[in-house]
Tab-separated table of C-alpha atoms and ligand atoms in Angstrom:
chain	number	residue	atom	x	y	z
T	1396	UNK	CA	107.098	141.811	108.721
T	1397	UNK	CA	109.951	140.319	107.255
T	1398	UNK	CA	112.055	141.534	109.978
T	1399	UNK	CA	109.757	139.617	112.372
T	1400	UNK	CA	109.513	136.676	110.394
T	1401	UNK	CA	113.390	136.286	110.703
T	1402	UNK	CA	113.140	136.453	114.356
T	1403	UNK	CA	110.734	133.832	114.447
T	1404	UNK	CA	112.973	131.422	112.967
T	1405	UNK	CA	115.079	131.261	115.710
T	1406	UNK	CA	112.772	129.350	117.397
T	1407	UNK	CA	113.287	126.407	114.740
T	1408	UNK	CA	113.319	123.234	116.909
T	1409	UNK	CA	112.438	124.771	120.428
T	1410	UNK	CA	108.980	125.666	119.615
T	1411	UNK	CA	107.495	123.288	117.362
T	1412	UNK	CA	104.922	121.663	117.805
T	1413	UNK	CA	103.824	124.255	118.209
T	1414	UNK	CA	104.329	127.358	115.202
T	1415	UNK	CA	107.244	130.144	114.601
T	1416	UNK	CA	106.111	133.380	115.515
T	1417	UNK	CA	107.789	136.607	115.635
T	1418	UNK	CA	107.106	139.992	116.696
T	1419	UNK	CA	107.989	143.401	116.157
T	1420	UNK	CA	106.626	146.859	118.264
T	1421	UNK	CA	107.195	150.210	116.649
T	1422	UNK	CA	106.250	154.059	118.128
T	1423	UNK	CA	104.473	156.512	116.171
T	1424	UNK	CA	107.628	157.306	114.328
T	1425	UNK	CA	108.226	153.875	113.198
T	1426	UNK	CA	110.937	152.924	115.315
T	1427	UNK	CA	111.665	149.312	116.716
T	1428	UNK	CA	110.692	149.434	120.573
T	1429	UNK	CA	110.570	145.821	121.230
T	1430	UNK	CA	111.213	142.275	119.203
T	1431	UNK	CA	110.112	138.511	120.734
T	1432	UNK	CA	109.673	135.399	119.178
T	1433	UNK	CA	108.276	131.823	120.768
T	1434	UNK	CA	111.448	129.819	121.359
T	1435	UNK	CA	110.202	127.300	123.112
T	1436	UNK	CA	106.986	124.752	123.165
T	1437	UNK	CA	105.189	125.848	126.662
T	1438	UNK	CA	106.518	128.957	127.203
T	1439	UNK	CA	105.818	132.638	126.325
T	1440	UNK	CA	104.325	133.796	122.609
T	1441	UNK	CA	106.369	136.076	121.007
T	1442	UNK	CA	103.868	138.840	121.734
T	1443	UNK	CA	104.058	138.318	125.004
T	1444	UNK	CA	108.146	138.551	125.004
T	1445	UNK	CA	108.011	141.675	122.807
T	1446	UNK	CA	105.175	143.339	125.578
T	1447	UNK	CA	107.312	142.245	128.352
T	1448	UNK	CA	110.331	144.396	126.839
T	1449	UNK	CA	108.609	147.121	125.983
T	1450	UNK	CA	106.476	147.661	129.408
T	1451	UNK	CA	104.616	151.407	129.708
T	1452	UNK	CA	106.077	151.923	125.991
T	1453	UNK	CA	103.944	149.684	124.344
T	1454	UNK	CA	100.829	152.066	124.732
T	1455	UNK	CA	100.011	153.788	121.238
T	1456	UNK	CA	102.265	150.996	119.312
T	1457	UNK	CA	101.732	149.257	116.280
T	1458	UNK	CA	102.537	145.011	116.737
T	1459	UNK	CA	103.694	143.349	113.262
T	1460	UNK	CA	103.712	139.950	114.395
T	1461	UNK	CA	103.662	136.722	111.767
T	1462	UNK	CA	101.102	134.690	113.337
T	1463	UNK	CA	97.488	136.166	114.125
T	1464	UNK	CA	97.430	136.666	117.814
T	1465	UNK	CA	96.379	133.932	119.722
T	1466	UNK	CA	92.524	134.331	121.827
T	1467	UNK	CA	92.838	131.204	124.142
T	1468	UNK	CA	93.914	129.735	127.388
T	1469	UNK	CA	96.746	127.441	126.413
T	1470	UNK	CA	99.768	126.770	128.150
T	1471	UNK	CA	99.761	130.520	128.268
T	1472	UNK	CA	96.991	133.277	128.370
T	1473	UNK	CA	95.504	134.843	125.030
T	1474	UNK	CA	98.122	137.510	123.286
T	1475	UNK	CA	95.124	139.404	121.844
T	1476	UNK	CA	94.141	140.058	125.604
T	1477	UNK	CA	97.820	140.920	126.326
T	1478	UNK	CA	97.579	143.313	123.495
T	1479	UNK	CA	94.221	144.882	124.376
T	1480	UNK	CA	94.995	145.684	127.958
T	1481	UNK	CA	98.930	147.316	126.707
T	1482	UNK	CA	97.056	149.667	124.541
T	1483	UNK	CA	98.626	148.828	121.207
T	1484	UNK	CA	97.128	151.036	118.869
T	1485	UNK	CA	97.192	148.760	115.580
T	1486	UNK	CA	98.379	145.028	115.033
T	1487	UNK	CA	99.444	144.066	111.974
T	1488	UNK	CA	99.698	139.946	111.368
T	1489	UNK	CA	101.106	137.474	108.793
T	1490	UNK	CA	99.126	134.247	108.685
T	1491	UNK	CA	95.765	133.334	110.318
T	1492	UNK	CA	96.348	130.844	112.828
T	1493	UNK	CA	94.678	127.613	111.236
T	1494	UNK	CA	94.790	126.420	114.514
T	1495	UNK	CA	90.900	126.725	115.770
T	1496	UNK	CA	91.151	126.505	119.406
T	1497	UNK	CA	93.321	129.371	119.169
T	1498	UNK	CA	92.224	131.701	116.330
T	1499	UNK	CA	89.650	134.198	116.753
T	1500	UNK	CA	92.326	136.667	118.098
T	1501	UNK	CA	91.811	139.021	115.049
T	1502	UNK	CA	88.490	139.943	115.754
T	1503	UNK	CA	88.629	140.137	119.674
T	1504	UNK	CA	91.529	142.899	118.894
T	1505	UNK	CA	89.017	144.882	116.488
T	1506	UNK	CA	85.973	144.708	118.750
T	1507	UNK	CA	88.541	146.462	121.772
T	1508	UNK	CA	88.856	149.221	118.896
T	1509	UNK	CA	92.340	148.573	117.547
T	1510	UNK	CA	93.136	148.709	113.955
T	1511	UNK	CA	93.986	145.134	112.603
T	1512	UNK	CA	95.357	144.487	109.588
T	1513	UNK	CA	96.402	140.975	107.716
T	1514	UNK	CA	99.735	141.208	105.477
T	1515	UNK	CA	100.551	137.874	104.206
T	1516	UNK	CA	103.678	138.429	102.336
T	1517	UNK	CA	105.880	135.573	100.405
T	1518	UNK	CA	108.170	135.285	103.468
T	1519	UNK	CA	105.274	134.978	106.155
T	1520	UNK	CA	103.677	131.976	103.725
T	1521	UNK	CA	107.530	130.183	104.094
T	1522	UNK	CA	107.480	130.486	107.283
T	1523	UNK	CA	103.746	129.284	108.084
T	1524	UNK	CA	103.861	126.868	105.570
T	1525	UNK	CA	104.895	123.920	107.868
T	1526	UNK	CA	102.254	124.281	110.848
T	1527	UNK	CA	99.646	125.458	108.322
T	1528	UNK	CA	100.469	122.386	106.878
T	1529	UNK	CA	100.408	119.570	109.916
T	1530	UNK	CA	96.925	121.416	110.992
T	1531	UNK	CA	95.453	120.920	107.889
T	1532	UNK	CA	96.375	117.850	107.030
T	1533	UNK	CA	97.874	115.881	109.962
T	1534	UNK	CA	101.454	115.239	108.317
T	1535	UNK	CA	104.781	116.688	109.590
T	1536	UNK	CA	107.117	118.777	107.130
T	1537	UNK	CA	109.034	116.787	104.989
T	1538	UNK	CA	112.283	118.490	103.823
T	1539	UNK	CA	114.438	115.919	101.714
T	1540	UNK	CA	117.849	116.580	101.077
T	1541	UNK	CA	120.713	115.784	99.048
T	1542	UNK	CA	124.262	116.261	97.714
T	1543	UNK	CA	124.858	116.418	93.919
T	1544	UNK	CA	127.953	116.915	92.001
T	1545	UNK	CA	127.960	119.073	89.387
T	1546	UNK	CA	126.508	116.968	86.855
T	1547	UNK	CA	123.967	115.863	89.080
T	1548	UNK	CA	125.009	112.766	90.796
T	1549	UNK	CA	124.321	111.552	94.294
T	1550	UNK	CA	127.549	109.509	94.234
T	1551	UNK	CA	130.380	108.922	92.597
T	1552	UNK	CA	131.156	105.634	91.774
T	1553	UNK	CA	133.902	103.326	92.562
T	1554	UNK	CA	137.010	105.042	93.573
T	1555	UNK	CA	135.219	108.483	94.101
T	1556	UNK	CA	135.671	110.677	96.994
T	1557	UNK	CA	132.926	109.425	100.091
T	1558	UNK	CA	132.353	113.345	100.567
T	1559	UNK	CA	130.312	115.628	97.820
T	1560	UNK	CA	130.198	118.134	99.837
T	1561	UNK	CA	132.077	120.672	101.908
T	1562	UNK	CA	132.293	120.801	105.856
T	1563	UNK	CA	130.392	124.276	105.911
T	1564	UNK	CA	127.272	121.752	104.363
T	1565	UNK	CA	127.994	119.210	106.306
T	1566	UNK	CA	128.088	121.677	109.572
T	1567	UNK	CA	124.609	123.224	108.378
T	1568	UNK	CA	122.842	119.951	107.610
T	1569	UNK	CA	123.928	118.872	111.510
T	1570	UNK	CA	122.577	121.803	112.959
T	1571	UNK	CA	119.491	121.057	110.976
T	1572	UNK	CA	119.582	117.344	112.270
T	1573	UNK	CA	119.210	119.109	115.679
T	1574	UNK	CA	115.989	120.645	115.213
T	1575	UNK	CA	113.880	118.503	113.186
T	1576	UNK	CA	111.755	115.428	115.005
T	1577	UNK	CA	112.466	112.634	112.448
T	1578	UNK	CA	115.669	111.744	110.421
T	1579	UNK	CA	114.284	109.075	107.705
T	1580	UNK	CA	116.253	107.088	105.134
T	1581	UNK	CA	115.489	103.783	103.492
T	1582	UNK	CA	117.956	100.400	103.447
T	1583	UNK	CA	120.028	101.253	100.504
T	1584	UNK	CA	121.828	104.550	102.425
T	1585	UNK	CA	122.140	102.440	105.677
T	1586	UNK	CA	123.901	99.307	103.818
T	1587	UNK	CA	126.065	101.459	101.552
T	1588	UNK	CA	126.852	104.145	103.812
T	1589	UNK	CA	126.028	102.761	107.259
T	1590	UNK	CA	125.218	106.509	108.778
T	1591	UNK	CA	124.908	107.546	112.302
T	1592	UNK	CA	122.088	110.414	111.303
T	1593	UNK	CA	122.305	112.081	114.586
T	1594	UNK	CA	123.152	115.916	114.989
T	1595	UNK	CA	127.354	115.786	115.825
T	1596	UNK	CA	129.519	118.933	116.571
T	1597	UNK	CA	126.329	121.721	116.956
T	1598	UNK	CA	123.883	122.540	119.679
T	1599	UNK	CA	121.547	120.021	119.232
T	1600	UNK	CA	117.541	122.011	120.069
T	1601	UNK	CA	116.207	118.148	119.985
T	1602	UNK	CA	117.425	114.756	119.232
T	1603	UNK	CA	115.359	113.529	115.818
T	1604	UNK	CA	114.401	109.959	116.153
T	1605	UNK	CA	115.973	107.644	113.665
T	1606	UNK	CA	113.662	106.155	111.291
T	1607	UNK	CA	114.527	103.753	108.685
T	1608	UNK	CA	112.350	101.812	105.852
T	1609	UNK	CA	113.858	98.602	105.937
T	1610	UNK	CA	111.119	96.422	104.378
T	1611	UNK	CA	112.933	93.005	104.143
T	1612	UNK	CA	114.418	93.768	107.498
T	1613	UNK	CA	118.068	93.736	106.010
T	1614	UNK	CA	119.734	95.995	108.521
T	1615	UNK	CA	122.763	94.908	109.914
T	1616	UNK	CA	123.236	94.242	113.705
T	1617	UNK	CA	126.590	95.881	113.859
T	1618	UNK	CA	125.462	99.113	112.532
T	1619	UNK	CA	126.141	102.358	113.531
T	1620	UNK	CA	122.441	103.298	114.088
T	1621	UNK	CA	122.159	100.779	116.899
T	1622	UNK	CA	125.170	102.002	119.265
T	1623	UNK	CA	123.162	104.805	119.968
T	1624	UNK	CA	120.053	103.601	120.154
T	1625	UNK	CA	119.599	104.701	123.873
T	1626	UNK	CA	120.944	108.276	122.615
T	1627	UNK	CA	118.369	109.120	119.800
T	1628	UNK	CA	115.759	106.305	119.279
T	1629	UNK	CA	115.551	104.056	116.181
T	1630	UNK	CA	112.409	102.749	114.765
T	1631	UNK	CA	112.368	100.046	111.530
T	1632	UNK	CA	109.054	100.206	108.833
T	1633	UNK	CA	108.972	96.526	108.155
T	1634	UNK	CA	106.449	94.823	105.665
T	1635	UNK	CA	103.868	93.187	108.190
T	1636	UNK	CA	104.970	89.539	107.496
T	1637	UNK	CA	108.421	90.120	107.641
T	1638	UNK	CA	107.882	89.944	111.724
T	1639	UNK	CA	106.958	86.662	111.707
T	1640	UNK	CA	109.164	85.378	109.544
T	1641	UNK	CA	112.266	86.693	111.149
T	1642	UNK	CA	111.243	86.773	114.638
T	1643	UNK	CA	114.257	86.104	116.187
T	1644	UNK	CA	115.911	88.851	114.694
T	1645	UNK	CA	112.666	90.717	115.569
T	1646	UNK	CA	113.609	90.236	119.439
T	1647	UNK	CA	116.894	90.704	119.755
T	1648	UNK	CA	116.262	94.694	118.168
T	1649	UNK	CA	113.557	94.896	120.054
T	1650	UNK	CA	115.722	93.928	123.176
T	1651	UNK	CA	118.401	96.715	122.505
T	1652	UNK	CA	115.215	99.219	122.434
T	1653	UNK	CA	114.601	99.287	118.243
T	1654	UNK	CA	110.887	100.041	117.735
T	1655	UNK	CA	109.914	97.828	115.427
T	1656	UNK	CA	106.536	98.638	112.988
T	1657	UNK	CA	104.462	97.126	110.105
T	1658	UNK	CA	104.440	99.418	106.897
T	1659	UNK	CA	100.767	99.440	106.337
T	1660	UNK	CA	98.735	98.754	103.230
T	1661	UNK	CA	96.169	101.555	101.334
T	1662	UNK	CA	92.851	100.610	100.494
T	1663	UNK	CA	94.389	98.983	97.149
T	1664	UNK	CA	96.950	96.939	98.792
T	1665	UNK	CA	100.051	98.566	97.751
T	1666	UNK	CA	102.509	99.883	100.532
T	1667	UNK	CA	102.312	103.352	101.252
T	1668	UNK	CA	104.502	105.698	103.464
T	1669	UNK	CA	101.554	108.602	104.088
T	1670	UNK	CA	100.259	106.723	107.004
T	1671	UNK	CA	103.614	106.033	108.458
T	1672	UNK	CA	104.077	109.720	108.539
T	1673	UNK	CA	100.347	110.308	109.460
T	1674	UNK	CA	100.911	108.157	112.396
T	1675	UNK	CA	104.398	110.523	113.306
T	1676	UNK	CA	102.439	113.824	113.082
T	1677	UNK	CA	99.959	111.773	115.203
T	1678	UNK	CA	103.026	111.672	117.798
T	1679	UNK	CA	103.904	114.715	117.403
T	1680	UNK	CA	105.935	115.477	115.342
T	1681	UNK	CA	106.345	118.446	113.413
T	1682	UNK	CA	109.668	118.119	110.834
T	1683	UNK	CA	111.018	115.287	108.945
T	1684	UNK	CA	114.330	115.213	107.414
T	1685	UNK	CA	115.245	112.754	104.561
T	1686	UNK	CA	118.944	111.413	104.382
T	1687	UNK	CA	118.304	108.947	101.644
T	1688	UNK	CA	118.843	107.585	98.431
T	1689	UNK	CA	117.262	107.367	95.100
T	1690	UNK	CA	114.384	104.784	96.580
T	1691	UNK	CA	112.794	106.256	99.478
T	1692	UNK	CA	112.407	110.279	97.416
T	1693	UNK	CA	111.775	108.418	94.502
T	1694	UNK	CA	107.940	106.936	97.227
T	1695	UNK	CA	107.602	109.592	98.686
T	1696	UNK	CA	107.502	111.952	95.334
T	1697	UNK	CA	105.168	109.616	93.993
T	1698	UNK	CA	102.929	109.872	97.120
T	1699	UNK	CA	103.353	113.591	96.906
T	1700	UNK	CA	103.898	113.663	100.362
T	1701	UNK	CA	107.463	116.170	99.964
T	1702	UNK	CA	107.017	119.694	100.770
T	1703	UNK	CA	110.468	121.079	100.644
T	1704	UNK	CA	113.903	120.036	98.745
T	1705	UNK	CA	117.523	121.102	99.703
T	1706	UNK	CA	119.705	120.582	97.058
T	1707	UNK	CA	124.049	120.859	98.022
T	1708	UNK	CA	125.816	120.766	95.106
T	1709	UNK	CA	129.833	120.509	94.899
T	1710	UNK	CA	131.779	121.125	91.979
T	1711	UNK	CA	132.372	117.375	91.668
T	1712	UNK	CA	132.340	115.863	87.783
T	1713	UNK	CA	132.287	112.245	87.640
T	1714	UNK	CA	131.191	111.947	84.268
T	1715	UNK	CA	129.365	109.223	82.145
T	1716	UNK	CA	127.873	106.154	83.088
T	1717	UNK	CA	129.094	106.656	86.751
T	1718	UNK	CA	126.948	107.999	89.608
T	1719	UNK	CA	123.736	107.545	90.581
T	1720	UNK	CA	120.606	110.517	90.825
T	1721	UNK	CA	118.835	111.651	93.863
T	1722	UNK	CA	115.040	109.959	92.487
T	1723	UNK	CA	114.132	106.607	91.545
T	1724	UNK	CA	111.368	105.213	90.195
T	1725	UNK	CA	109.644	108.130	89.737
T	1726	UNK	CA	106.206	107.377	87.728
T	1727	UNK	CA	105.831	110.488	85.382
T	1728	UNK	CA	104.112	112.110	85.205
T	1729	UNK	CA	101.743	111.690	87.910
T	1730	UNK	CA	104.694	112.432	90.680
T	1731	UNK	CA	105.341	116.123	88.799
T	1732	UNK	CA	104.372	118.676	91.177
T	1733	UNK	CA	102.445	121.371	89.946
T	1734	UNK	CA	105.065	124.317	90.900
T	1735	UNK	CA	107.944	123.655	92.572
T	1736	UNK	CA	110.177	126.803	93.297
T	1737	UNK	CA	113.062	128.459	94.384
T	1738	UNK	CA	113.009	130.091	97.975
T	1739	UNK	CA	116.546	130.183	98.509
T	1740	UNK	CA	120.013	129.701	97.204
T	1741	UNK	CA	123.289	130.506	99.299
T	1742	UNK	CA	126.803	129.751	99.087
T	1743	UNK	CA	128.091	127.633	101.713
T	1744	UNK	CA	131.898	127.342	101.334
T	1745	UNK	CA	132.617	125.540	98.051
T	1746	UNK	CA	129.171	124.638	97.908
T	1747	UNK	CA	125.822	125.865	96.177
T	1748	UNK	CA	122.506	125.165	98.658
T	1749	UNK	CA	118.905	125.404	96.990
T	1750	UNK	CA	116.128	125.495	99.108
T	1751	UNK	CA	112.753	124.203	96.759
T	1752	UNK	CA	109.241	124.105	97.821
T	1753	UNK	CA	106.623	121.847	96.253
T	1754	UNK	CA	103.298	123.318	96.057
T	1755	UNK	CA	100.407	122.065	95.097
T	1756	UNK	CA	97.163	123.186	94.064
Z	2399	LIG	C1	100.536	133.517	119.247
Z	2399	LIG	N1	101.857	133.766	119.460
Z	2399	LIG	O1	103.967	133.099	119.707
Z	2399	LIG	C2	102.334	131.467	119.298
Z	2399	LIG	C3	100.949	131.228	119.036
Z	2399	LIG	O2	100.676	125.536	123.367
Z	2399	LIG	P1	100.238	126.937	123.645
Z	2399	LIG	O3	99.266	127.056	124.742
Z	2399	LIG	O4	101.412	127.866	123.768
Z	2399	LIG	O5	99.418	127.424	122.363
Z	2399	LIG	C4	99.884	127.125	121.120
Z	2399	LIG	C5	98.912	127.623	120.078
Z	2399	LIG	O6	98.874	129.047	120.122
Z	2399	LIG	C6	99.407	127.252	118.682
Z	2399	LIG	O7	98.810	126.064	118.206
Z	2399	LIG	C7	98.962	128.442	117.847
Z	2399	LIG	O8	97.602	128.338	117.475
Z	2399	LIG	C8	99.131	129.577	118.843
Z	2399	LIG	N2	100.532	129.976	118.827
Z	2399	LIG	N3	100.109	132.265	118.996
Z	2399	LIG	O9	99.729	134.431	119.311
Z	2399	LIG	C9	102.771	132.800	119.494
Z	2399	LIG	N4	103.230	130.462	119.367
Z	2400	LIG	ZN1	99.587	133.755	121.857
């Protein structure tokens, strides 16, 4: 299982919306016959990829795949029908699929006699966690990230090096940038550091679009952002009056191709990001990555609304009274997550990278 659950992550930002699935077939005697995964929104499951390799062979195998087999008509036929007319003799799956109009594909498999079997180990719940996630509750992923020297600052002050971390980081959070749906960061990152936030110098699986919360509607015409607007598209969260008031502005963004949108109000008239990011997994999309400062993690913790945390860290010192840290304005210690923990840690170059996941209750 944990074998298919690393093939399914290949298909990080081909297949999503739709989920990551991967899939093993073994003989009798245990040994690998046939491995698929769903690379790509619209085309084959990874059952069906893995039944396709193994032809004739797949009679009398057992199927580990992460993702309970689908039962419905999609874009593609059902992968528990696929499985009952190969003559698999047991499947063994990860998750349920939360998804409704697909699930079901569990029982269909034991009613055709073969042995079915759920193992939802730790790495199957990683994986799942994101589309288990936007089913349930209608949000994308949100994976904030950030660099950190080694006591824990996000910059470095005047006179500091512009870089924290190494190029191997750099390289991986690019390819990253290339697979998720949204890049987000707030007004402080784009005056201070005026960043392009596209993927550069990887295979790019999709271009994110751009969002930035720029309440005041502060950005700067001349920004990088906006040279590429007809590249990767750029969208500004503006409080509601603020499109009145600078109208002009307003039309000449809109002009270039900026979507421009109100940041809307909850029922107690504060400003809220969830339905900004409602309204994204509305449209579609599945992961968010944040590329921000201090402000924008320090809302979105106190919404609740991260899931996951990378943390690069660079053995940078800058010492005291110089720096600044990844959260602001956190209000403790309602924003604590219940249980936040480690899933990962590698060594990227010079670097340390943490992968966190906030889980709550
Ligand atoms: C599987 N194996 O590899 C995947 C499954 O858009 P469609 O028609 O391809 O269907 C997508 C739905 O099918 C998706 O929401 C999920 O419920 C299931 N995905 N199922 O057996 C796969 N990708
Ligand atoms: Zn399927």
């Amino acid at each position: 299982m944990r074998a298919a659950v690393r093939l399914a992550a290949r298909g990080h930002g081909g297949a999503e919306p739709n989920p990551l699935v991967g899939c093993i077939l073994t003989n009798p005697t245990g040994a690998v016959i046939a491995r698929g995964w769903h690379d790509r929104c619209g085309g084959p499951h990874a059952e069906a990829v893995a039944l396709a390799v193994a032809g004739e062979r797949a009679k009398q195998s057992t199927v580990y795949c992460t993702l309970e087999p689908c039962a419905h008509h999609g874009r593609t036929p059902p992968c528990a029908d696929a499985l009952i007319a190969a003559q698999v003799s047991r499947v063994v799956y990860g998750s349920s699929d939360p998804n409704v109009i697909a699930s079901a594909g569990a029982a269909r498999l034991a009613a055709a006699g073969i042995v079915v079997e759920q193992l939802e180990c730790d790495e199957v719940r990683v994986l799942n966690g994101p589309f288990i996630h936007r089913i349930r509750t209608g949000l994308p992923w949100i994976t904030t990230k950030w660099a950190i020297t080694l006591d824990g600052r996000i910059t470095t002050g005047d006179g500091g090096p512009r870089w924290i971390t190494g190029e191997s980081s750099r390289k991986l959070v690019h390819r990253e940038r290339g697979r998720v749906d949204v890049m987000l960061t707030g007004i402080g990152t784009l005056l201070a550091d005026d960043p392009d936030l596209r993927p550069r110098g990887v295979r790019a699986r999709r271009m994110p679009r751009r969002v930035v919360i720029d309440k005041q509607l502060q950005m700067s015409e001349s920004c990088r952002l906006l040279k590429t607007v007809n590249d990767s598209p750029v969208e500004l969260i503006v409080f509601p009056e603020v499109i009145e008031q600078q109208s002009e502005k307003i039309s000449r963004l809109r002009a270039l191709g900026v979507r421009i949108e109100p940041l809307e109000r909850g029922d107690d008239g504060m400003l809220i990001l969830r339905p900004l990011l409602l309204r994204l997994g509305r449209e579609g999309m599945s992961n968010v990555l944040v590329e921000s400062g201090g402000g924008v993690n320090g809302e979105l913790f106190n919404e609740r609304l991260v899931n996951e945390v990378w943390v690069f860290q660079a053995g940078i010192v800058v010492g005291d009274g110089r720096g600044v840290g990844p959260i602001r304005g956190l209000a403790m210690p309602a924003a604590l997550p219940p249980s936040t923990r480690c899933v990962a840690i590698d060594r990227v170059g010079d670097d340390l990278v943490s992968r966190w996941l906030v889980e709550r209750a």
